[in-house]
Tab-separated table of C-alpha atoms in Angstrom:
chain	number	residue	atom	x	y	z
A	1	UNK	CA	36.981	29.627	-91.277
A	2	UNK	CA	34.400	30.503	-88.237
A	3	UNK	CA	36.504	30.020	-86.089
A	4	UNK	CA	39.041	31.652	-87.833
A	5	UNK	CA	36.668	34.282	-88.525
A	6	UNK	CA	35.401	34.463	-84.623
A	7	UNK	CA	39.475	35.019	-83.618
A	8	UNK	CA	40.393	37.429	-85.853
A	9	UNK	CA	36.747	39.462	-84.716
A	10	UNK	CA	38.249	39.356	-81.345
A	11	UNK	CA	41.877	40.353	-82.531
A	12	UNK	CA	39.941	43.469	-84.262
A	13	UNK	CA	38.689	44.642	-80.959
A	14	UNK	CA	41.729	44.418	-78.944
A	15	UNK	CA	43.353	46.287	-81.841
A	16	UNK	CA	41.168	49.002	-82.203
A	17	UNK	CA	40.112	49.347	-77.934
A	18	UNK	CA	43.820	51.006	-78.110
A	19	UNK	CA	43.762	54.121	-78.684
A	20	UNK	CA	48.079	54.513	-79.287
A	21	UNK	CA	47.085	52.002	-82.621
A	22	UNK	CA	44.554	54.968	-84.285
A	23	UNK	CA	47.311	57.597	-83.393
A	24	UNK	CA	50.311	55.547	-84.695
A	25	UNK	CA	49.064	54.107	-87.333
A	26	UNK	CA	46.540	56.382	-89.107
A	27	UNK	CA	47.514	60.003	-87.508
A	28	UNK	CA	50.510	60.571	-87.493
A	29	UNK	CA	51.611	59.062	-91.234
A	30	UNK	CA	48.215	61.636	-92.299
A	31	UNK	CA	50.183	64.173	-90.164
A	32	UNK	CA	53.794	63.375	-91.978
A	33	UNK	CA	51.973	63.237	-95.505
A	34	UNK	CA	50.183	66.762	-95.266
A	35	UNK	CA	53.071	68.504	-93.529
A	36	UNK	CA	56.336	67.575	-95.507
A	37	UNK	CA	53.597	68.853	-98.393
A	38	UNK	CA	53.617	71.977	-96.528
A	39	UNK	CA	57.284	72.530	-96.599
A	40	UNK	CA	57.665	72.144	-101.233
A	41	UNK	CA	60.338	70.611	-100.857
A	42	UNK	CA	62.165	70.437	-104.087
A	43	UNK	CA	63.401	66.725	-103.795
A	44	UNK	CA	61.552	64.407	-105.893
A	45	UNK	CA	61.003	61.776	-103.226
A	46	UNK	CA	58.773	64.273	-101.765
A	47	UNK	CA	56.727	65.232	-105.078
A	48	UNK	CA	52.758	63.811	-103.462
A	49	UNK	CA	52.503	60.643	-105.810
A	50	UNK	CA	56.323	59.804	-104.252
A	51	UNK	CA	55.696	60.672	-100.808
A	52	UNK	CA	52.478	58.581	-100.700
A	53	UNK	CA	53.282	55.344	-101.341
A	54	UNK	CA	55.755	56.002	-98.622
A	55	UNK	CA	53.831	56.897	-96.565
A	56	UNK	CA	51.700	54.112	-97.256
A	57	UNK	CA	54.177	51.458	-96.122
A	58	UNK	CA	55.401	53.735	-92.930
A	59	UNK	CA	51.536	53.101	-91.698
A	60	UNK	CA	52.098	49.622	-92.282
A	61	UNK	CA	54.795	49.558	-89.990
A	62	UNK	CA	52.543	49.916	-87.255
A	63	UNK	CA	50.506	47.396	-87.204
A	64	UNK	CA	54.335	44.600	-87.496
A	65	UNK	CA	54.429	47.072	-84.699
A	66	UNK	CA	50.659	46.524	-83.151
A	67	UNK	CA	50.718	43.100	-84.423
A	68	UNK	CA	54.073	41.907	-82.286
A	69	UNK	CA	52.522	43.163	-78.972
A	70	UNK	CA	48.580	41.192	-79.548
A	71	UNK	CA	50.589	37.824	-79.987
A	72	UNK	CA	53.530	38.579	-77.630
A	73	UNK	CA	49.874	39.561	-75.506
A	74	UNK	CA	48.113	36.406	-75.981
A	75	UNK	CA	51.367	34.090	-75.233
A	76	UNK	CA	51.863	36.047	-72.046
A	77	UNK	CA	48.442	36.651	-70.713
A	78	UNK	CA	48.431	32.334	-71.245
A	79	UNK	CA	45.249	32.833	-73.342
A	80	UNK	CA	46.177	30.876	-75.939
A	81	UNK	CA	47.755	28.269	-73.205
A	82	UNK	CA	43.287	28.113	-72.979
A	83	UNK	CA	42.707	28.155	-76.715
A	84	UNK	CA	45.465	25.361	-77.306
A	85	UNK	CA	43.380	23.177	-74.802
A	86	UNK	CA	40.299	24.090	-77.332
A	87	UNK	CA	39.737	22.183	-81.074
A	88	UNK	CA	41.546	25.375	-82.575
A	89	UNK	CA	44.198	24.229	-85.390
A	90	UNK	CA	47.082	26.183	-85.192
A	91	UNK	CA	46.187	27.499	-89.073
A	92	UNK	CA	43.116	29.563	-87.809
A	93	UNK	CA	45.169	31.581	-85.066
A	94	UNK	CA	47.927	32.587	-87.693
A	95	UNK	CA	44.682	33.293	-90.216
A	96	UNK	CA	42.916	34.909	-87.466
A	97	UNK	CA	46.355	37.194	-86.616
A	98	UNK	CA	46.285	38.365	-90.532
A	99	UNK	CA	42.400	39.045	-91.180
A	100	UNK	CA	42.181	40.896	-87.891
A	101	UNK	CA	44.710	43.808	-89.289
A	102	UNK	CA	42.937	43.958	-93.263
A	103	UNK	CA	40.810	46.251	-92.073
A	104	UNK	CA	42.633	48.554	-90.491
A	105	UNK	CA	44.920	48.343	-93.502
A	106	UNK	CA	42.222	49.669	-95.611
A	107	UNK	CA	41.355	52.296	-93.158
A	108	UNK	CA	44.835	53.243	-93.802
A	109	UNK	CA	45.236	53.690	-97.627
A	110	UNK	CA	41.803	54.870	-98.258
A	111	UNK	CA	42.754	58.232	-95.839
A	112	UNK	CA	46.207	58.017	-97.278
A	113	UNK	CA	44.802	58.672	-100.473
A	114	UNK	CA	42.079	60.340	-100.190
A	115	UNK	CA	44.695	63.252	-98.567
A	116	UNK	CA	47.539	62.776	-101.099
A	117	UNK	CA	43.960	63.394	-103.185
A	118	UNK	CA	43.735	66.959	-100.796
A	119	UNK	CA	46.633	67.745	-100.985
A	120	UNK	CA	47.244	67.215	-105.360
A	121	UNK	CA	46.971	63.498	-106.075
A	122	UNK	CA	45.385	63.219	-108.986
A	123	UNK	CA	43.058	60.350	-109.127
A	124	UNK	CA	43.175	57.243	-111.609
A	125	UNK	CA	42.249	53.668	-111.501
A	126	UNK	CA	45.869	53.528	-110.430
A	127	UNK	CA	44.889	54.206	-107.404
A	128	UNK	CA	41.889	51.690	-107.101
A	129	UNK	CA	44.727	48.909	-107.767
A	130	UNK	CA	47.099	50.331	-105.371
A	131	UNK	CA	44.069	49.860	-102.280
A	132	UNK	CA	44.391	46.208	-104.054
A	133	UNK	CA	48.003	46.154	-103.909
A	134	UNK	CA	48.659	47.635	-101.154
A	135	UNK	CA	46.741	45.549	-99.468
A	136	UNK	CA	49.165	42.643	-100.524
A	137	UNK	CA	52.079	44.514	-99.290
A	138	UNK	CA	50.504	45.032	-95.979
A	139	UNK	CA	50.875	41.280	-94.757
A	140	UNK	CA	54.266	41.133	-95.059
A	141	UNK	CA	54.060	44.028	-92.343
A	142	UNK	CA	51.770	41.134	-90.352
A	143	UNK	CA	53.881	37.929	-90.803
A	144	UNK	CA	56.752	40.424	-88.987
A	145	UNK	CA	54.460	41.014	-86.198
A	146	UNK	CA	53.508	37.063	-85.590
A	147	UNK	CA	57.397	36.406	-86.229
A	148	UNK	CA	58.123	38.624	-83.404
A	149	UNK	CA	55.597	38.273	-81.068
A	150	UNK	CA	56.187	34.700	-81.439
A	151	UNK	CA	59.496	35.409	-80.476
A	152	UNK	CA	59.575	37.858	-77.855
A	153	UNK	CA	58.086	38.632	-74.646
A	154	UNK	CA	54.956	41.393	-74.032
A	155	UNK	CA	57.533	43.661	-72.562
A	156	UNK	CA	60.331	43.406	-74.994
A	157	UNK	CA	57.652	43.427	-78.119
A	158	UNK	CA	56.937	47.518	-78.383
A	159	UNK	CA	60.657	48.265	-78.196
A	160	UNK	CA	61.744	45.250	-80.854
A	161	UNK	CA	58.845	46.417	-83.383
A	162	UNK	CA	59.687	49.644	-83.224
A	163	UNK	CA	62.909	48.969	-84.802
A	164	UNK	CA	61.194	47.781	-88.192
A	165	UNK	CA	59.189	51.137	-88.173
A	166	UNK	CA	62.538	52.580	-88.019
A	167	UNK	CA	63.977	50.606	-90.748
A	168	UNK	CA	61.425	51.458	-93.350
A	169	UNK	CA	61.625	55.278	-92.098
A	170	UNK	CA	65.431	55.084	-93.125
A	171	UNK	CA	65.955	52.370	-95.639
A	172	UNK	CA	62.532	52.385	-97.599
A	173	UNK	CA	63.572	55.596	-99.348
A	174	UNK	CA	60.706	57.343	-98.015
A	175	UNK	CA	62.708	60.466	-96.646
A	176	UNK	CA	65.368	59.885	-99.247
A	177	UNK	CA	67.394	57.622	-101.860
A	178	UNK	CA	68.886	55.219	-101.212
A	179	UNK	CA	71.417	56.009	-103.870
A	180	UNK	CA	72.237	59.141	-102.026
A	181	UNK	CA	74.638	57.677	-99.495
A	182	UNK	CA	75.428	54.539	-100.865
A	183	UNK	CA	77.909	52.249	-99.109
A	184	UNK	CA	76.373	49.726	-96.962
A	185	UNK	CA	74.138	51.555	-96.603
A	186	UNK	CA	72.704	51.062	-99.873
A	187	UNK	CA	73.803	47.738	-100.337
A	188	UNK	CA	71.384	47.401	-96.867
A	189	UNK	CA	68.496	49.097	-98.471
A	190	UNK	CA	68.349	46.725	-101.184
A	191	UNK	CA	68.437	43.202	-98.524
A	192	UNK	CA	65.754	44.668	-96.675
A	193	UNK	CA	61.908	44.238	-98.077
A	194	UNK	CA	61.355	47.682	-97.192
A	195	UNK	CA	61.819	49.861	-100.661
A	196	UNK	CA	60.245	47.320	-102.941
A	197	UNK	CA	57.344	47.791	-100.895
A	198	UNK	CA	57.115	51.087	-101.704
A	199	UNK	CA	58.568	51.055	-105.086
A	200	UNK	CA	55.881	48.614	-105.418
A	201	UNK	CA	53.177	51.145	-105.145
A	202	UNK	CA	54.882	53.528	-106.965
A	203	UNK	CA	55.407	52.448	-109.875
A	204	UNK	CA	51.071	51.515	-109.525
A	205	UNK	CA	50.356	54.481	-108.114
A	206	UNK	CA	52.798	56.948	-111.168
A	207	UNK	CA	51.374	53.789	-113.757
A	208	UNK	CA	55.409	53.049	-114.275
A	209	UNK	CA	55.867	49.940	-114.207
A	210	UNK	CA	59.408	49.628	-115.757
A	211	UNK	CA	61.557	48.182	-112.505
A	212	UNK	CA	57.911	46.846	-110.973
A	213	UNK	CA	58.620	43.637	-111.497
A	214	UNK	CA	62.401	43.040	-109.869
A	215	UNK	CA	60.482	44.438	-106.569
A	216	UNK	CA	57.773	42.488	-106.944
A	217	UNK	CA	60.416	39.045	-107.090
A	218	UNK	CA	62.030	40.568	-103.744
A	219	UNK	CA	58.361	40.966	-102.030
A	220	UNK	CA	57.372	38.008	-102.626
A	221	UNK	CA	60.678	36.312	-102.014
A	222	UNK	CA	59.993	37.830	-98.586
A	223	UNK	CA	56.614	37.402	-97.776
A	224	UNK	CA	57.050	32.913	-98.150
A	225	UNK	CA	59.913	33.116	-96.128
A	226	UNK	CA	58.863	35.633	-93.379
A	227	UNK	CA	55.104	34.521	-93.422
A	228	UNK	CA	56.957	30.004	-93.309
A	229	UNK	CA	59.013	31.758	-90.452
A	230	UNK	CA	56.687	32.985	-88.648
A	231	UNK	CA	53.945	29.869	-88.524
A	232	UNK	CA	56.769	27.600	-87.804
A	233	UNK	CA	57.728	30.007	-84.442
A	234	UNK	CA	54.440	30.602	-84.140
A	235	UNK	CA	53.469	27.736	-84.039
A	236	UNK	CA	56.444	26.427	-81.740
A	237	UNK	CA	56.028	29.423	-78.974
A	238	UNK	CA	53.119	27.498	-78.350
A	239	UNK	CA	54.748	23.975	-77.429
A	240	UNK	CA	57.094	26.197	-75.184
A	241	UNK	CA	54.295	28.162	-73.900
A	242	UNK	CA	53.508	24.361	-73.165
A	243	UNK	CA	55.881	23.203	-70.675
B	1	UNK	CA	36.343	8.308	-67.295
B	2	UNK	CA	40.202	9.310	-67.401
B	3	UNK	CA	43.084	6.708	-66.712
B	4	UNK	CA	46.553	7.090	-67.166
B	5	UNK	CA	49.158	4.569	-67.289
B	6	UNK	CA	52.338	4.776	-66.108
B	7	UNK	CA	52.341	7.993	-67.337
B	8	UNK	CA	55.613	10.149	-66.889
B	9	UNK	CA	57.035	13.612	-68.279
B	10	UNK	CA	60.776	14.180	-68.047
B	11	UNK	CA	62.299	18.220	-68.520
B	12	UNK	CA	65.391	17.649	-69.583
B	13	UNK	CA	67.324	15.685	-66.070
B	14	UNK	CA	64.554	16.327	-64.818
B	15	UNK	CA	61.955	14.177	-64.205
B	16	UNK	CA	59.164	15.807	-63.240
B	17	UNK	CA	55.610	13.764	-63.482
B	18	UNK	CA	56.779	9.528	-62.321
B	19	UNK	CA	54.851	6.630	-63.766
B	20	UNK	CA	51.767	7.941	-62.635
B	21	UNK	CA	48.981	5.196	-63.352
B	22	UNK	CA	45.815	7.185	-61.649
B	23	UNK	CA	41.868	7.115	-62.875
B	24	UNK	CA	38.744	9.298	-61.778
B	25	UNK	CA	35.472	7.890	-62.582
B	26	UNK	CA	32.801	10.388	-64.414
B	27	UNK	CA	31.167	13.380	-61.876
B	28	UNK	CA	34.295	13.213	-59.848
B	29	UNK	CA	35.976	15.521	-58.086
B	30	UNK	CA	39.751	15.275	-58.068
B	31	UNK	CA	41.973	16.976	-56.093
B	32	UNK	CA	45.733	16.924	-57.176
B	33	UNK	CA	47.640	18.334	-53.934
B	34	UNK	CA	51.766	19.360	-53.459
B	35	UNK	CA	54.330	21.236	-52.828
B	36	UNK	CA	55.749	23.071	-55.504
B	37	UNK	CA	57.321	20.984	-57.803
B	38	UNK	CA	55.535	18.151	-57.191
B	39	UNK	CA	54.162	18.154	-60.627
B	40	UNK	CA	50.912	18.695	-59.968
B	41	UNK	CA	50.678	21.366	-63.057
B	42	UNK	CA	52.402	19.005	-65.163
B	43	UNK	CA	49.830	16.676	-64.859
B	44	UNK	CA	47.457	18.900	-65.488
B	45	UNK	CA	48.723	20.191	-68.903
B	46	UNK	CA	49.458	16.157	-69.357
B	47	UNK	CA	46.003	15.600	-69.528
B	48	UNK	CA	44.389	18.369	-70.799
B	49	UNK	CA	46.519	18.099	-74.852
B	50	UNK	CA	49.052	20.951	-73.462
B	51	UNK	CA	51.813	18.642	-73.189
B	52	UNK	CA	53.005	15.753	-74.459
B	53	UNK	CA	54.002	12.713	-72.293
B	54	UNK	CA	57.462	11.922	-72.305
B	55	UNK	CA	56.094	7.818	-72.080
B	56	UNK	CA	52.345	6.511	-70.413
B	57	UNK	CA	49.246	7.132	-72.213
B	58	UNK	CA	46.561	8.944	-70.666
B	59	UNK	CA	42.722	7.470	-71.793
B	60	UNK	CA	40.059	9.773	-71.414
B	61	UNK	CA	36.206	8.371	-72.125
B	62	UNK	CA	38.141	4.813	-72.935
B	63	UNK	CA	40.025	6.762	-75.927
B	64	UNK	CA	43.251	7.713	-76.631
B	65	UNK	CA	44.257	10.958	-75.627
B	66	UNK	CA	47.947	10.378	-77.894
B	67	UNK	CA	45.387	8.608	-81.010
B	68	UNK	CA	42.472	11.419	-81.161
B	69	UNK	CA	43.649	14.645	-79.321
B	70	UNK	CA	40.720	17.421	-81.112
B	71	UNK	CA	37.485	14.731	-80.626
B	72	UNK	CA	39.014	14.545	-76.897
B	73	UNK	CA	39.519	18.401	-76.423
B	74	UNK	CA	35.581	19.365	-78.052
B	75	UNK	CA	33.946	17.539	-74.451
B	76	UNK	CA	36.896	19.147	-72.137
B	77	UNK	CA	37.522	22.509	-70.975
B	78	UNK	CA	40.450	24.225	-68.661
B	79	UNK	CA	40.814	27.414	-66.663
B	80	UNK	CA	44.352	28.360	-66.653
B	81	UNK	CA	46.672	28.969	-62.938
B	82	UNK	CA	46.649	32.688	-65.137
B	83	UNK	CA	43.398	33.521	-65.533
B	84	UNK	CA	43.538	33.494	-69.499
B	85	UNK	CA	41.063	36.155	-70.272
B	86	UNK	CA	40.906	38.463	-73.344
B	87	UNK	CA	41.551	41.656	-71.125
B	88	UNK	CA	40.163	44.627	-73.722
B	89	UNK	CA	36.499	42.685	-74.692
B	90	UNK	CA	33.907	43.037	-72.045
B	91	UNK	CA	32.913	40.464	-70.017
B	92	UNK	CA	30.050	39.164	-71.488
B	93	UNK	CA	32.245	39.566	-75.562
B	94	UNK	CA	35.176	37.137	-73.659
B	95	UNK	CA	31.924	34.559	-73.086
B	96	UNK	CA	30.514	35.396	-76.238
B	97	UNK	CA	34.149	34.378	-78.289
B	98	UNK	CA	34.322	31.227	-76.242
B	99	UNK	CA	31.831	30.646	-77.190
B	100	UNK	CA	32.630	30.835	-80.858
B	101	UNK	CA	35.309	29.129	-80.533
B	102	UNK	CA	33.785	25.740	-79.427
B	103	UNK	CA	31.300	26.518	-81.870
B	104	UNK	CA	28.131	26.323	-79.679
B	105	UNK	CA	24.905	26.895	-81.712
B	106	UNK	CA	22.715	29.544	-79.679
B	107	UNK	CA	25.793	31.668	-77.859
B	108	UNK	CA	23.924	34.696	-76.976
B	109	UNK	CA	21.374	31.531	-74.702
B	110	UNK	CA	24.407	29.904	-73.511
B	111	UNK	CA	26.221	33.119	-72.480
B	112	UNK	CA	22.891	34.588	-70.964
B	113	UNK	CA	23.042	31.247	-69.006
B	114	UNK	CA	26.479	31.755	-67.946
B	115	UNK	CA	26.891	35.255	-66.761
B	116	UNK	CA	23.384	34.373	-65.024
B	117	UNK	CA	24.861	31.533	-62.928
B	118	UNK	CA	28.629	33.261	-62.455
B	119	UNK	CA	26.458	36.422	-60.677
B	120	UNK	CA	28.204	38.357	-63.536
B	121	UNK	CA	25.297	40.364	-65.003
B	122	UNK	CA	25.913	43.292	-63.720
B	123	UNK	CA	29.475	43.735	-64.992
B	124	UNK	CA	28.715	42.327	-68.368
B	125	UNK	CA	30.221	45.223	-70.619
B	126	UNK	CA	33.072	45.924	-68.439
B	127	UNK	CA	36.252	45.295	-69.772
B	128	UNK	CA	37.800	42.020	-68.574
B	129	UNK	CA	41.041	43.741	-68.181
B	130	UNK	CA	39.652	46.141	-65.159
B	131	UNK	CA	37.997	43.137	-63.044
B	132	UNK	CA	39.043	42.601	-59.705
B	133	UNK	CA	40.790	39.645	-58.975
B	134	UNK	CA	37.918	37.755	-58.179
B	135	UNK	CA	35.719	39.151	-60.748
B	136	UNK	CA	38.621	37.653	-63.351
B	137	UNK	CA	38.503	34.347	-61.392
B	138	UNK	CA	35.151	33.571	-61.706
B	139	UNK	CA	34.845	34.741	-65.317
B	140	UNK	CA	38.209	32.235	-66.459
B	141	UNK	CA	35.767	29.587	-65.142
B	142	UNK	CA	32.668	30.458	-66.494
B	143	UNK	CA	34.575	30.744	-69.566
B	144	UNK	CA	36.462	27.030	-69.489
B	145	UNK	CA	31.994	26.409	-69.334
B	146	UNK	CA	30.732	27.462	-72.731
B	147	UNK	CA	30.940	24.115	-74.185
B	148	UNK	CA	29.649	22.264	-70.763
B	149	UNK	CA	32.932	20.391	-70.769
B	150	UNK	CA	32.369	16.633	-69.033
B	151	UNK	CA	36.013	17.108	-67.937
B	152	UNK	CA	37.233	20.489	-66.655
B	153	UNK	CA	40.519	21.147	-65.762
B	154	UNK	CA	41.201	23.574	-62.887
B	155	UNK	CA	44.521	24.727	-62.060
B	156	UNK	CA	44.287	26.656	-58.717
B	157	UNK	CA	41.283	27.879	-59.358
B	158	UNK	CA	41.248	30.823	-56.221
B	159	UNK	CA	45.140	31.872	-56.229
B	160	UNK	CA	45.510	35.191	-54.756
B	161	UNK	CA	41.873	35.586	-54.334
B	162	UNK	CA	40.323	36.983	-50.505
B	163	UNK	CA	38.610	34.278	-48.602
B	164	UNK	CA	35.128	35.555	-49.297
B	165	UNK	CA	35.967	35.296	-52.531
B	166	UNK	CA	37.021	32.410	-52.598
B	167	UNK	CA	34.408	30.630	-50.494
B	168	UNK	CA	31.844	31.956	-53.407
B	169	UNK	CA	34.170	29.891	-56.111
B	170	UNK	CA	34.017	27.367	-53.990
B	171	UNK	CA	30.182	27.497	-54.364
B	172	UNK	CA	30.344	27.226	-57.658
B	173	UNK	CA	32.639	25.014	-58.063
B	174	UNK	CA	30.350	22.218	-55.876
B	175	UNK	CA	27.193	23.199	-57.737
B	176	UNK	CA	29.611	21.895	-60.303
B	177	UNK	CA	29.798	18.684	-58.435
B	178	UNK	CA	27.886	15.349	-59.964
B	179	UNK	CA	27.576	16.756	-63.994
B	180	UNK	CA	31.102	17.566	-64.718
B	181	UNK	CA	33.905	15.251	-64.047
B	182	UNK	CA	36.352	18.158	-61.842
B	183	UNK	CA	40.239	17.562	-61.953
B	184	UNK	CA	41.354	21.003	-60.058
B	185	UNK	CA	44.541	21.906	-58.011
B	186	UNK	CA	45.314	23.719	-54.901
B	187	UNK	CA	47.762	25.083	-52.732
B	188	UNK	CA	44.748	25.238	-49.843
B	189	UNK	CA	43.987	22.250	-48.162
B	190	UNK	CA	40.369	23.273	-46.862
B	191	UNK	CA	39.779	23.775	-50.595
B	192	UNK	CA	40.827	20.139	-51.031
B	193	UNK	CA	39.072	18.394	-47.625
B	194	UNK	CA	36.230	20.732	-48.437
B	195	UNK	CA	34.957	20.537	-52.757
B	196	UNK	CA	36.634	16.880	-53.338
B	197	UNK	CA	35.278	13.461	-53.269
B	198	UNK	CA	38.902	12.346	-53.537
B	199	UNK	CA	42.557	13.668	-53.433
B	200	UNK	CA	45.267	12.345	-54.916
B	201	UNK	CA	48.819	13.860	-52.978
B	202	UNK	CA	51.959	14.257	-55.645
B	203	UNK	CA	55.739	14.042	-53.539
B	204	UNK	CA	58.870	14.597	-56.610
B	205	UNK	CA	56.553	13.912	-59.225
B	206	UNK	CA	55.348	10.156	-57.807
B	207	UNK	CA	51.358	9.603	-56.701
B	208	UNK	CA	52.055	9.219	-53.085
B	209	UNK	CA	48.780	8.690	-51.561
B	210	UNK	CA	44.820	8.234	-53.026
B	211	UNK	CA	41.599	9.285	-51.211
B	212	UNK	CA	38.955	10.639	-49.531
B	213	UNK	CA	39.932	13.420	-46.774
B	214	UNK	CA	39.354	10.770	-43.812
B	215	UNK	CA	40.833	8.058	-45.333
B	216	UNK	CA	44.239	9.916	-45.979
B	217	UNK	CA	43.700	11.500	-42.440
B	218	UNK	CA	43.347	7.497	-41.022
B	219	UNK	CA	46.239	6.844	-43.462
B	220	UNK	CA	48.924	8.711	-41.724
B	221	UNK	CA	47.611	8.265	-38.365
B	222	UNK	CA	47.259	12.399	-37.246
B	223	UNK	CA	44.527	14.344	-36.692
B	224	UNK	CA	43.219	16.532	-39.017
B	225	UNK	CA	43.463	17.017	-42.917
B	226	UNK	CA	46.536	19.975	-42.469
B	227	UNK	CA	49.214	17.562	-40.599
B	228	UNK	CA	48.541	14.624	-42.385
B	229	UNK	CA	49.410	16.604	-46.193
B	230	UNK	CA	52.567	17.625	-44.228
B	231	UNK	CA	53.336	13.714	-42.838
B	232	UNK	CA	52.954	12.075	-46.384
B	233	UNK	CA	54.221	15.117	-48.760
B	234	UNK	CA	58.085	15.024	-45.872
B	235	UNK	CA	57.592	11.728	-45.532
B	236	UNK	CA	56.959	12.394	-41.905
B	237	UNK	CA	60.174	14.230	-41.803
B	238	UNK	CA	58.473	17.315	-40.090
């Protein structure tokens, strides 16, 4: 565990010392949360208790991007090659990548909820629960980051990871309900996990647990599959980098 | 210290290393020379557990590497061709990180010692990503010494450095001789000649000749080491 924490601590430094990380992961979602509350849009999606969960999940999509860039850079710089000759084990790397994003995730959720409260979201115990569940939801986005970082090189990682950012924006239901569009787009939204991530947090913040079970089932199914794939492809990338 | 028995590595239809039989003594500085694609880096990667041999065995301190790689990983370290450093970490943080990887008990003491040995004290708080090529190489080798390895693999340690930085690194490597078993690959013939106790010349994946620089010169019948290397590496065609 000591080695994992040592690796995670190094990863945190790499992440927070990149100023773009805080701009995209914190400032941009905070700005969007604030600006869209100024417009007073007469749509259910923009009610503060519905919009905040979308913003939280949107913020997580940048965690995918930064994790993907970090993993791919570690591969291309041969740092992972050097570490492969050390006593570090593969699970220690993967766990180290997961742990390193946790402080940023917690800061994200706390700041987004605090701003939402300033903008009119009522305080309740549900918000504390949302913080805990939000951390669990973020695991999926970190796993996506490790998976993408293991599959692509450091130059293409930001571009490929930005697809996740776009998918979250358009398929999570944060801006508009997929039912409004229907057809293939609605099917796509239902097939991808992002809508369910928002639904889970929306249900918890609003204290409405009616449809939360299905959302949890789909989310956990995705979390297990993407985490397994990320471990498999990360190990595979270590081996192919060894050639 | 290191013994290989009929070591082979194949990449699909290409034979990168063919029946390598080699013995390296404790405290020896052994250089592997060869033209591009001769099999030097592949050999180092197999010896340092980064690549599995297609066949054959590697014994380190009498232990078969295949059977107990983790035990052997604790007593070795590596400085790869690429500098392999964490760019957003400072020089000191890089060393502390690597000391954490090897679970060094008194990390600060060890790191301060390395900063002093490699004359990195003045730049210890600079981010590694902005260092010069020579400073990065120095840091890379310092990182490889955090666990006081009994065996150190240096893959092209002076690649791309200017003459002064190269000489400075030679001095550092020379200071390690005798205490640490060093296996070095290089393209610089004068580097191999000046630093090595023995030199192995690889040709098309095979270990063609092994000996001291003087022995190899005598074996080839040439006047100097450069000509001796060219004759051995080309079979006398150049």
